[in-house]
Coordinates of C-alpha atoms and ligand atoms in Angstrom, one line a residue:
X8 CA -34.1 0.1 -1.8
X9 CA -31.7 -2.5 -3.0
X10 CA -28.3 -2.9 -1.1
X11 CA -25.1 -4.2 -2.8
X12 CA -22.1 -5.5 -1.0
X13 CA -18.4 -4.9 -2.2
X14 CA -15.6 -6.8 -0.6
X15 CA -11.8 -6.2 -0.9
X16 CA -9.1 -8.6 -0.2
X17 CA -5.9 -6.7 -0.5
X18 CA -2.2 -7.3 0.7
X19 CA -2.9 -6.2 4.1
X20 CA -6.5 -6.2 4.8
X21 CA -10.2 -7.2 4.1
X22 CA -12.7 -4.7 3.7
X23 CA -16.3 -4.4 3.1
X24 CA -18.6 -1.5 1.7
X25 CA -22.4 -1.8 1.4
X26 CA -24.1 0.8 -0.9
X27 CA -27.7 1.7 -1.3
X28 CA -28.0 2.5 -4.9
X29 CA -31.6 3.6 -5.9
X30 CA -32.6 6.4 -8.3
X31 CA -32.7 8.9 -5.6
X32 CA -30.8 7.7 -2.7
X33 CA -27.1 6.9 -3.5
X34 CA -25.0 6.5 -0.6
X35 CA -22.5 4.3 1.4
X36 CA -24.4 2.6 4.1
X37 CA -21.6 1.0 6.0
X38 CA -18.0 0.2 5.9
X39 CA -15.5 -1.9 7.7
X40 CA -12.0 -3.3 7.5
X41 CA -9.9 -5.9 9.2
X42 CA -6.2 -6.2 9.2
X43 CA -4.4 -9.4 8.6
X44 CA -1.4 -8.7 11.1
X45 CA -3.7 -7.3 13.8
X46 CA -6.9 -9.2 13.6
X47 CA -5.7 -12.7 12.3
X48 CA -2.3 -12.9 14.1
X49 CA -2.4 -16.7 14.2
X50 CA -1.1 -16.6 10.5
X51 CA 1.9 -14.7 11.6
X52 CA 2.2 -12.2 8.6
X53 CA 4.0 -8.9 8.5
X54 CA 2.0 -6.5 6.2
X55 CA -0.1 -9.4 5.1
X56 CA 2.8 -11.5 3.7
X57 CA 5.6 -13.9 4.6
X58 CA 9.1 -13.8 3.1
X59 CA 9.8 -17.2 1.4
X60 CA 12.8 -19.4 1.7
X61 CA 14.2 -18.3 -1.5
X62 CA 15.5 -14.9 -2.3
X63 CA 12.6 -12.5 -3.6
X64 CA 9.9 -15.0 -2.7
X65 CA 6.9 -13.4 -1.1
X66 CA 3.7 -15.4 -0.1
X67 CA 0.6 -15.3 1.7
X68 CA -1.5 -18.3 3.2
X69 CA -4.5 -18.6 1.0
X70 CA -6.4 -20.1 4.2
X71 CA -5.9 -16.5 5.7
X72 CA -7.8 -14.7 2.9
X73 CA -10.7 -17.4 3.2
X74 CA -10.7 -16.9 7.0
X75 CA -10.8 -12.9 6.7
X76 CA -13.5 -13.3 4.1
X77 CA -15.5 -15.5 6.7
X78 CA -15.0 -12.9 9.5
X79 CA -15.9 -10.2 7.2
X80 CA -19.2 -11.8 6.2
X81 CA -20.0 -12.3 9.6
X82 CA -19.4 -8.6 10.5
X83 CA -21.7 -7.5 7.5
X84 CA -24.6 -9.8 8.6
X85 CA -24.1 -8.5 12.1
X86 CA -24.2 -4.9 11.2
X87 CA -27.0 -5.0 8.7
X88 CA -29.4 -6.9 11.1
X89 CA -32.7 -7.5 9.2
X90 CA -31.7 -5.2 6.4
X91 CA -29.2 -8.2 5.1
X92 CA -32.3 -9.3 3.0
X93 CA -32.2 -6.4 1.1
X94 CA -28.6 -7.2 -0.3
X95 CA -29.2 -8.2 -4.0
X96 CA -25.6 -8.9 -5.1
X97 CA -22.2 -9.1 -4.0
X98 CA -18.8 -8.8 -6.0
X99 CA -15.2 -8.4 -4.9
X100 CA -11.8 -6.8 -5.5
X101 CA -8.6 -8.7 -4.7
X102 CA -4.8 -8.0 -5.1
X103 CA -3.7 -9.0 -8.7
X104 CA -1.5 -11.7 -9.9
X105 CA -1.5 -13.9 -6.7
X106 CA -2.4 -17.4 -7.4
X107 CA -4.1 -20.2 -5.7
X108 CA -3.3 -23.9 -6.3
X109 CA -6.2 -26.4 -5.4
X110 CA -6.5 -30.3 -5.3
X111 CA -9.3 -32.0 -7.3
X112 CA -11.3 -32.4 -4.0
X113 CA -11.7 -28.5 -3.5
X114 CA -14.8 -28.2 -5.8
X115 CA -16.4 -31.0 -3.6
X116 CA -15.4 -29.3 -0.5
X117 CA -16.8 -25.7 -1.3
X118 CA -20.0 -27.4 -2.6
X119 CA -20.7 -29.1 0.7
X120 CA -19.5 -26.5 3.4
X121 CA -21.1 -27.2 6.7
X122 CA -22.7 -24.0 8.0
X123 CA -22.4 -25.1 11.6
X124 CA -18.6 -24.7 11.6
X125 CA -16.2 -21.8 10.6
X126 CA -14.9 -21.8 6.9
X127 CA -11.1 -22.0 7.5
X128 CA -10.8 -25.3 9.1
X129 CA -13.0 -26.9 6.3
X130 CA -10.5 -25.9 3.8
X131 CA -7.2 -27.0 5.2
X132 CA -6.8 -30.1 2.9
X133 CA -7.8 -28.4 -0.5
X134 CA -4.5 -26.8 -1.4
X135 CA -1.7 -28.3 -3.2
X136 CA 0.5 -25.2 -2.1
X137 CA -0.1 -23.7 1.3
X138 CA 1.6 -20.5 0.5
X139 CA 0.4 -18.4 -2.4
X140 CA 2.8 -16.3 -4.4
X141 CA 1.8 -12.7 -4.3
X142 CA 2.6 -9.5 -6.3
X143 CA 5.6 -8.7 -4.3
X144 CA 7.2 -11.8 -5.2
X145 CA 10.5 -11.1 -7.4
X146 CA 11.8 -14.6 -7.6
X147 CA 10.8 -15.7 -11.1
X148 CA 13.2 -13.8 -13.4
X149 CA 14.4 -17.1 -15.1
X150 CA 10.9 -18.1 -15.7
X151 CA 10.1 -14.7 -17.2
X152 CA 13.2 -14.9 -19.6
X153 CA 12.1 -18.4 -20.6
X154 CA 8.4 -17.4 -21.4
X155 CA 9.4 -14.2 -23.2
X156 CA 11.9 -16.3 -25.3
X157 CA 9.3 -18.6 -26.2
X158 CA 7.0 -15.9 -27.2
X159 CA 9.4 -14.0 -29.4
X160 CA 10.8 -11.3 -27.0
X161 CA 9.3 -8.9 -24.7
X162 CA 7.5 -6.8 -27.3
X163 CA 5.6 -9.9 -28.7
X164 CA 4.5 -11.0 -25.2
X165 CA 3.2 -7.3 -24.7
X166 CA 1.5 -7.4 -28.1
X167 CA -0.3 -10.7 -27.1
X168 CA -0.8 -10.4 -23.5
X169 CA -0.9 -6.7 -22.7
X170 CA 2.4 -6.7 -20.7
X171 CA 5.8 -7.9 -21.0
X172 CA 6.6 -10.8 -18.7
X173 CA 7.0 -9.6 -15.3
X174 CA 8.1 -11.5 -12.2
X175 CA 4.9 -10.9 -10.2
X176 CA 2.4 -12.1 -13.1
X177 CA 0.7 -15.3 -12.6
X178 CA 2.3 -17.1 -15.7
X179 CA 6.0 -16.8 -14.6
X180 CA 4.8 -17.6 -11.2
X181 CA 3.2 -20.8 -12.5
X182 CA 6.1 -21.8 -14.4
X183 CA 8.5 -21.3 -11.4
X184 CA 6.3 -23.5 -9.4
X185 CA 5.9 -26.3 -11.9
X186 CA 9.8 -26.3 -12.3
X187 CA 10.5 -26.3 -8.5
X188 CA 7.8 -28.7 -7.3
X189 CA 6.6 -30.7 -10.4
X190 CA 5.1 -33.2 -8.1
X191 CA 2.7 -30.6 -6.4
X192 CA 2.0 -28.9 -9.8
X193 CA 1.2 -32.3 -11.0
X194 CA -1.4 -32.8 -8.2
X195 CA -3.0 -29.3 -9.0
X196 CA -6.2 -29.7 -10.8
X197 CA -7.2 -25.9 -10.5
X198 CA -5.2 -22.8 -10.2
X199 CA -7.2 -19.5 -9.3
X200 CA -6.4 -16.0 -8.9
X201 CA -7.0 -14.5 -5.5
X202 CA -10.2 -12.9 -7.0
X203 CA -11.8 -16.1 -8.6
X204 CA -10.8 -18.2 -5.6
X205 CA -12.8 -16.0 -3.2
X206 CA -15.6 -15.8 -5.7
X207 CA -15.6 -19.6 -5.7
X208 CA -15.9 -19.8 -2.0
X209 CA -18.9 -17.4 -2.1
X210 CA -20.6 -19.2 -4.9
X211 CA -19.7 -22.6 -3.5
X212 CA -18.7 -23.4 -7.2
X213 CA -15.7 -22.9 -9.4
X214 CA -15.7 -19.3 -10.6
X215 CA -14.6 -18.1 -14.1
X216 CA -11.7 -15.5 -14.1
X217 CA -12.8 -12.1 -15.4
X218 CA -10.6 -10.3 -18.3
X219 CA -9.6 -7.3 -16.0
X220 CA -7.7 -9.8 -13.6
X221 CA -7.0 -12.2 -16.4
X222 CA -4.8 -9.8 -18.1
X223 CA -2.5 -9.7 -15.1
X224 CA -1.3 -13.2 -15.9
X225 CA 0.6 -13.2 -19.1
X226 CA -1.6 -15.8 -20.3
X227 CA -4.6 -14.2 -21.7
X228 CA -4.8 -12.8 -25.3
X229 CA -5.7 -9.1 -24.9
X230 CA -7.5 -9.0 -28.3
X231 CA -9.8 -11.8 -27.7
X232 CA -10.1 -12.1 -23.7
X233 CA -9.4 -15.9 -24.1
X234 CA -6.5 -17.9 -23.0
X235 CA -3.7 -17.6 -25.5
X236 CA -2.6 -21.3 -26.4
X237 CA 1.0 -20.1 -27.2
X238 CA 1.4 -18.4 -23.8
X239 CA -0.2 -21.4 -21.9
X240 CA 2.3 -23.6 -23.8
X241 CA 5.3 -21.5 -22.9
X242 CA 4.4 -21.6 -19.3
X243 CA 3.8 -25.0 -18.0
X244 CA 2.5 -28.5 -19.2
X245 CA -1.3 -29.3 -19.1
X246 CA -2.1 -25.6 -18.1
X247 CA -5.2 -25.5 -20.3
X248 CA -6.9 -28.1 -18.1
X249 CA -5.9 -26.3 -14.9
X250 CA -7.4 -22.8 -15.5
X251 CA -11.1 -21.8 -15.2
X252 CA -12.6 -20.3 -18.2
X253 CA -12.5 -16.4 -18.8
X254 CA -16.0 -14.8 -18.7
X255 CA -17.2 -11.0 -19.2
X256 CA -16.8 -8.9 -15.8
X257 CA -20.3 -8.7 -15.2
X258 CA -21.0 -12.4 -15.5
X259 CA -22.5 -14.2 -12.4
X260 CA -20.3 -16.9 -10.6
X261 CA -23.7 -18.2 -9.3
X262 CA -25.9 -17.6 -6.2
X263 CA -24.6 -17.2 -2.7
X264 CA -23.7 -20.6 -1.4
X265 CA -26.1 -22.3 1.3
X266 CA -23.0 -21.9 3.8
X267 CA -23.3 -18.2 4.0
X268 CA -27.2 -18.2 3.8
X269 CA -27.4 -20.6 6.7
X270 CA -24.7 -19.4 8.9
X271 CA -25.1 -15.6 8.7
X272 CA -28.7 -15.2 7.2
X273 CA -27.8 -13.7 3.9
X274 CA -30.6 -14.0 1.1
X275 CA -29.9 -16.1 -2.2
X276 CA -28.0 -13.1 -3.7
X277 CA -26.2 -12.9 -6.9
X278 CA -22.4 -13.5 -6.8
X279 CA -20.9 -11.5 -9.5
X280 CA -17.2 -12.3 -10.9
X281 CA -14.6 -10.7 -8.8
X282 CA -11.8 -8.6 -10.3
X283 CA -8.4 -7.2 -9.5
X284 CA -8.1 -4.4 -7.2
X285 CA -6.8 -1.8 -9.9
X286 CA -9.7 -2.6 -12.5
X287 CA -12.0 -2.3 -9.5
X288 CA -10.7 0.9 -8.4
X289 CA -11.0 2.3 -12.1
X290 CA -14.8 1.9 -11.4
X291 CA -14.7 3.2 -7.8
X292 CA -13.0 6.5 -8.8
X293 CA -15.4 7.0 -11.5
X294 CA -12.8 7.0 -14.3
X295 CA -15.2 5.4 -16.8
X296 CA -14.4 8.0 -19.7
X297 CA -11.1 8.9 -21.6
X298 CA -8.6 11.6 -20.1
X299 CA -8.8 11.0 -16.5
X300 CA -5.9 9.6 -14.6
X301 CA -6.0 8.0 -11.1
X302 CA -3.2 7.9 -8.8
X303 CA -3.4 5.3 -6.1
X304 CA -1.0 5.6 -3.1
X305 CA -1.2 2.3 -1.3
X306 CA 1.4 -0.6 -0.6
X307 CA 2.2 -0.1 -4.2
X308 CA 1.5 3.1 -6.1
X309 CA -0.2 2.8 -9.3
X310 CA -1.2 5.3 -12.1
X311 CA -4.1 4.3 -14.4
X312 CA -6.8 5.4 -16.7
X313 CA -9.3 4.1 -19.0
X314 CA -9.4 4.0 -22.9
X315 CA -11.5 2.6 -25.6
X316 CA -8.5 1.5 -27.6
X317 CA -5.3 0.0 -26.1
X318 CA -2.6 2.5 -25.5
X319 CA 1.0 2.1 -26.6
X320 CA 4.0 3.0 -24.5
X321 CA 2.7 2.0 -21.1
X322 CA 3.9 -0.9 -19.0
X323 CA 0.6 -2.8 -18.8
X324 CA -2.7 -2.8 -20.8
X325 CA -5.5 -4.8 -18.9
X326 CA -8.9 -5.5 -20.2
X327 CA -11.2 -3.0 -18.3
X328 CA -13.9 -4.6 -16.2
X329 CA -16.3 -2.1 -17.9
X330 CA -15.2 -3.2 -21.3
X331 CA -12.4 -1.4 -23.3
X332 CA -9.0 -1.2 -21.7
X333 CA -7.2 0.1 -18.7
X334 CA -3.6 1.1 -18.8
X335 CA -1.6 0.6 -15.7
X336 CA 1.8 1.5 -14.3
X337 CA 2.7 -0.1 -10.9
X338 CA 5.5 1.0 -8.4
X339 CA 6.4 -1.3 -6.1
X340 CA 8.1 1.2 -3.6
X341 CA 5.0 3.0 -2.5
X342 CA 3.8 3.5 1.1
X343 CA 6.6 1.2 2.3
X344 CA 9.2 3.5 1.1
X345 CA 7.5 6.6 2.5
X346 CA 7.1 4.6 5.7
X347 CA 11.0 3.8 5.9
X348 CA 11.9 7.4 5.5
X349 CA 9.3 8.4 8.2
X350 CA 10.8 6.0 10.5
X351 CA 14.5 6.3 9.6
X352 CA 14.2 9.9 10.5
X353 CA 12.0 9.3 13.7
X354 CA 8.9 11.2 12.4
X355 CA 5.2 10.6 12.5
X356 CA 3.1 11.4 9.6
X357 CA 2.4 14.9 11.0
X358 CA 6.1 15.5 11.0
X359 CA 6.4 14.0 7.4
X360 CA 3.9 16.5 6.2
X361 CA 5.5 19.5 7.9
X362 CA 8.9 18.5 6.4
X363 CA 7.1 18.7 3.0
X364 CA 5.7 22.0 4.0
X365 CA 8.8 23.5 5.1
X366 CA 11.2 22.4 2.1
X367 CA 11.1 24.1 -1.2
X368 CA 10.1 22.6 -4.6
X369 CA 13.1 21.0 -6.2
X370 CA 14.6 20.1 -2.9
X371 CA 17.7 22.5 -3.8
X372 CA 18.8 20.2 -6.6
X373 CA 18.7 16.8 -4.2
X374 CA 17.3 13.8 -5.5
X375 CA 16.8 10.2 -4.6
X376 CA 15.8 6.9 -6.3
X377 CA 13.7 5.4 -3.5
X378 CA 14.2 1.7 -4.3
X379 CA 14.3 0.3 -1.0
X380 CA 12.7 -3.1 -2.5
X381 CA 13.3 -4.4 -6.0
X382 CA 11.4 -1.9 -8.2
X383 CA 8.9 -2.7 -10.8
X384 CA 8.8 0.6 -12.8
X385 CA 11.6 1.0 -14.1
X386 CA 12.7 -2.7 -13.6
X387 CA 15.3 -2.5 -11.1
X388 CA 15.7 -6.2 -9.6
X389 CA 18.2 -5.3 -7.0
X390 CA 16.5 -3.0 -4.6
X391 CA 18.8 -0.1 -3.8
X392 CA 18.3 3.6 -2.9
X393 CA 20.4 6.2 -4.6
X394 CA 21.0 9.5 -3.2
X395 CA 21.9 12.9 -4.6
X396 CA 21.4 14.2 -1.2
X397 CA 22.5 14.1 2.5
X398 CA 21.0 11.0 3.9
X399 CA 21.0 12.3 7.3
X400 CA 18.8 15.2 6.4
X401 CA 15.3 14.3 7.5
X402 CA 13.2 16.9 5.7
X403 CA 15.4 16.6 2.4
X404 CA 14.8 12.8 2.4
X405 CA 10.9 13.3 3.0
X406 CA 10.7 15.8 0.0
X407 CA 13.2 13.5 -2.0
X408 CA 11.0 10.4 -1.7
X409 CA 7.9 12.2 -2.5
X410 CA 9.2 14.2 -5.4
X411 CA 10.9 11.1 -6.8
X412 CA 7.7 9.1 -6.8
X413 CA 5.6 11.8 -8.3
X414 CA 8.1 12.6 -11.1
X415 CA 8.4 8.8 -11.7
X416 CA 4.5 8.6 -11.9
X417 CA 4.1 11.6 -14.2
X418 CA 7.0 10.5 -16.6
X419 CA 6.1 6.7 -16.7
X420 CA 2.3 7.3 -16.7
X421 CA 2.1 10.1 -19.4
X422 CA 1.2 8.0 -22.4
X423 CA -2.2 6.7 -20.6
X424 CA -4.0 10.0 -21.5
X425 CA -1.6 10.9 -24.4
X426 CA -0.2 13.8 -22.2
X427 CA -3.7 15.6 -21.5
X428 CA -5.2 14.9 -18.3
X429 CA -8.9 16.3 -17.8
X430 CA -9.1 15.0 -14.1
X431 CA -6.5 13.8 -11.9
X432 CA -7.7 11.8 -8.9
X433 CA -5.7 10.7 -5.9
X434 CA -6.8 7.7 -3.8
X435 CA -5.5 5.2 -1.4
X436 CA -4.3 5.6 2.2
X437 CA -1.5 8.1 1.3
X438 CA -3.9 10.4 -0.5
X439 CA -5.2 11.8 2.9
X440 CA -2.1 13.8 3.2
X441 CA -2.5 17.1 1.5
X442 CA 1.2 18.3 1.5
X443 CA 2.0 15.2 -0.4
X444 CA -0.9 15.8 -3.0
X445 CA 0.5 19.5 -3.5
X446 CA 3.7 18.0 -4.6
X447 CA 1.5 15.7 -7.0
X448 CA -0.3 18.8 -8.4
X449 CA 2.8 20.6 -8.9
X450 CA 4.6 17.7 -10.6
X451 CA 1.7 16.7 -12.9
X452 CA 0.8 20.4 -13.5
X453 CA -3.1 19.8 -12.8
X454 CA -5.3 20.1 -10.0
X455 CA -5.7 17.1 -7.8
X456 CA -9.2 15.8 -6.7
X457 CA -9.9 13.6 -3.8
X458 CA -12.9 11.4 -3.4
X459 CA -15.2 11.0 -0.2
X460 CA -14.3 7.3 -0.3
X461 CA -10.7 6.0 0.5
X462 CA -11.2 2.3 -0.7
X463 CA -12.2 2.8 -4.2
X464 CA -11.3 -0.8 -5.0
X465 CA -14.1 -1.8 -2.5
X466 CA -16.5 0.5 -3.7
X467 CA -15.6 -0.3 -7.2
X468 CA -16.5 -4.0 -6.2
X469 CA -20.1 -2.8 -4.8
X470 CA -20.8 -0.7 -8.0
X471 CA -19.9 -3.7 -10.2
X472 CA -22.2 -6.0 -8.1
X473 CA -25.0 -3.2 -8.8
X474 CA -24.2 -3.1 -12.6
X475 CA -24.3 -6.8 -13.0
X476 CA -27.5 -7.1 -11.0
X477 CA -29.3 -4.6 -13.0
X478 CA -28.1 -6.2 -16.3
X479 CA -29.4 -9.4 -15.0
X480 CA -32.7 -7.7 -14.6
X481 CA -32.7 -6.8 -18.1
X482 CA -31.7 -3.0 -17.6
X483 CA -29.1 -2.0 -19.9
X484 CA -27.7 0.7 -17.7
X485 CA -24.5 2.9 -18.7
X486 CA -21.4 3.2 -16.4
X487 CA -21.8 7.1 -15.8
X488 CA -25.3 6.3 -14.4
X489 CA -23.8 3.6 -12.1
X490 CA -21.1 5.6 -10.6
X491 CA -23.1 8.9 -10.3
X492 CA -23.4 10.2 -6.6
X493 CA -20.5 7.9 -5.6
X494 CA -17.4 9.2 -7.0
X495 CA -18.0 12.9 -7.4
X496 CA -14.8 14.7 -6.5
X497 CA -14.8 16.7 -3.1
X498 CA -15.0 20.5 -3.6
X499 CA -11.6 21.8 -2.6
X500 CA -9.2 20.5 -5.2
X501 CA -5.4 21.0 -4.6
X502 CA -4.2 23.5 -7.2
X503 CA -0.7 23.5 -8.7
X504 CA 1.5 26.5 -8.1
X505 CA 2.7 27.8 -11.5
X506 CA 6.3 28.5 -10.6
X507 CA 6.6 24.9 -9.2
X508 CA 4.9 23.4 -12.5
X509 CA 7.5 25.1 -14.6
X510 CA 10.5 23.8 -12.2
X511 CA 9.1 20.3 -12.2
X512 CA 8.9 20.3 -15.9
X513 CA 12.6 20.7 -16.1
X514 CA 13.5 18.5 -13.2
X515 CA 11.4 15.5 -14.6
X516 CA 13.9 15.5 -17.2
X517 CA 16.7 15.4 -14.9
X518 CA 15.0 12.7 -12.9
X519 CA 14.3 10.4 -16.0
X520 CA 18.1 10.6 -17.0
X521 CA 19.2 9.8 -13.3
X522 CA 16.8 6.6 -13.3
X523 CA 18.1 5.6 -16.9
X524 CA 21.6 6.0 -16.0
X525 CA 21.3 3.9 -12.7
X526 CA 19.2 1.1 -14.7
X527 CA 22.0 1.0 -17.2
X528 CA 24.6 0.9 -14.6
X529 CA 22.9 -2.0 -12.8
X530 CA 22.6 -3.9 -16.1
X531 CA 26.4 -3.5 -16.7
X532 CA 27.1 -4.9 -13.3
X533 CA 24.6 -7.8 -13.5
X534 CA 26.4 -11.2 -13.3
Ligands
XUL607 C1 -0.6 -4.3 -10.0 C2 0.0 -4.7 -8.9 C3 -0.4 -4.3 -7.4 C4 -1.3 -5.2 -6.9 C5 -1.6 -4.6 -5.4 O1 -0.1 -4.7 -11.2 O2 0.9 -5.6 -8.8 O3 -1.1 -2.9 -7.7 O4 -2.5 -5.3 -7.5 O5 -2.6 -5.2 -4.7

C-alpha cells in the first residue's frame, strides 16, 4: 500500500505526517515534530522568530527552516526503515506570507547538493537577506499605503488580489525591502515564499508557487491565478523577473533531489507543490464542501471555509488548493494572548480551564480587547489591551480573553458561510481544551467537532501529496474521497447551551461596538 509524506514548517516547528492511503486501509502511520527554540537552539529564536532592529520587524532565519527540514527528513527515513521505499509523493505546508530572497547562484547550489554533508552549511551563501520577514511583521504600513494608493484604494486592491494590502503580505514586505536596501534587492534574482523555497530544496530545482499561497501576497490576480502586472508594478522594480511562475496546487515541482535519495535512502518520489498552512488545513480538516467552518487555535487564530465562488465581506479570499476559493480571517493575538493571561495570573493550562468552568457565560458584563500585540482583525496597529474588567481578577481575565476571541471570530467570520454553519471544526493546539471549546460552541451557537489529528496543515499536505500522485497516475479522484477516513469528526461533539447562545447573540453586538469604538479612537489619536 502506498505511503505519502506531509511536512509542515510553521512559525515555531517542523512536523511530518506519513499516511497510508489505500482503498481499504487509511490511517496515519507516523508523526513527529521538532521545535525551533528547543531543538535548533543555535539559531537563537524565541517562539521561532527574532525581533528585528526596526519597530514591528519580525523575522526568522531561512537557513533554520532548511536545517529543520533536513533534520526532519533524517527522522522520517530513520523511523520508516525499509518502508521508506513505499513513499510515493511528498508535499508540504508552510507559514504563509514569509519570503526568502536568493542570489542567482542558489539554483546551481541546490541542483548540486553534496549528500555527504548536512544541508544548512551548503546553503549559507545563497541568501541576499539572511533574515526572512514572517507573517508577524507589522513594519510595512508605509509600503501598504503606497501600494494601495497605486492600485486605486483598498477595495480595488481586494477586488484584484483577494485582500486589501496588509502589512504581513509578501508584496508590501518586498516593497519595504527594496526601499530600505536597494542594493540587496538588486542582487536578488529570485524571491520565494517559505512554501516554494522548501519545495525547491526538496526537488533540487526552482519550484513554482501555488495559487493558495500566492493569494497571500497582494501580487496575484484572484480571477486568473496569475501575477497581476499592475500589482507587481505598484510593488517594486523588475519584480516580474524575480518571481517564480504560479502553477495549480496539484502540480509537481519535480522528483526528490539526489541529495535526499542518497543521504537518507528515499526513493525518487514525486515532489508536489507546497502551499500555505491555512490552505493545507482546509484539506486536513476535510472542509472541502460549502457551509463548513474551521477555527484554528494556534500562534494566530484563524477562521476559514471553502466556497465555489469568492465570498464578499471577509478579510481575505484565497484561491483554494482544491480549486474554488477559501475565505480566511486571521487574528494575530491567538495562543500568545491566552498564554499571556495564563502567565500573568500564575496559572497552568489546568487552572486556565478551571477558571473557565467556574465563571459564568457573559463574565458578569466584564469584557476585554486582548490586543497584546498589534492586531490584524480588526486592524489595530498599536497593540493595547482594553479592559472593562478588573485586571487583577484572574478567572475574569481568563474568561475575558476567551470570550473576546470567540466573539471576534464569530463576528468577523460570519460572512464565510453566509451565517449558516453545517459543521464547525476546531483545530490547532488550543482545541484540546474542552472548556474553551464550550465557549466556542456557545458563542457560535452550533456544536463544535474535534478531529483525531491535531496538525491539520501537516495532514493536509500529506493528503495533497496523495491527490497529486493519483492525478499523475491518471486517476481523476474527487476530494471527498481523498479525505475519507482521515478527517471524520470524533463522536463526542461539544453542544451549545441554549441559554448561553441567546446571551452571546446579544453580547456579540456589544463586543462589536466596543471594538469599533476603540479602533475609531486609535484612528483619531494616530499621529
Ligand atoms: C494567515 C496568517 C497566519 C500564518 C500562520 O494569513 O498570517 O495564519 O499563516 O502561519
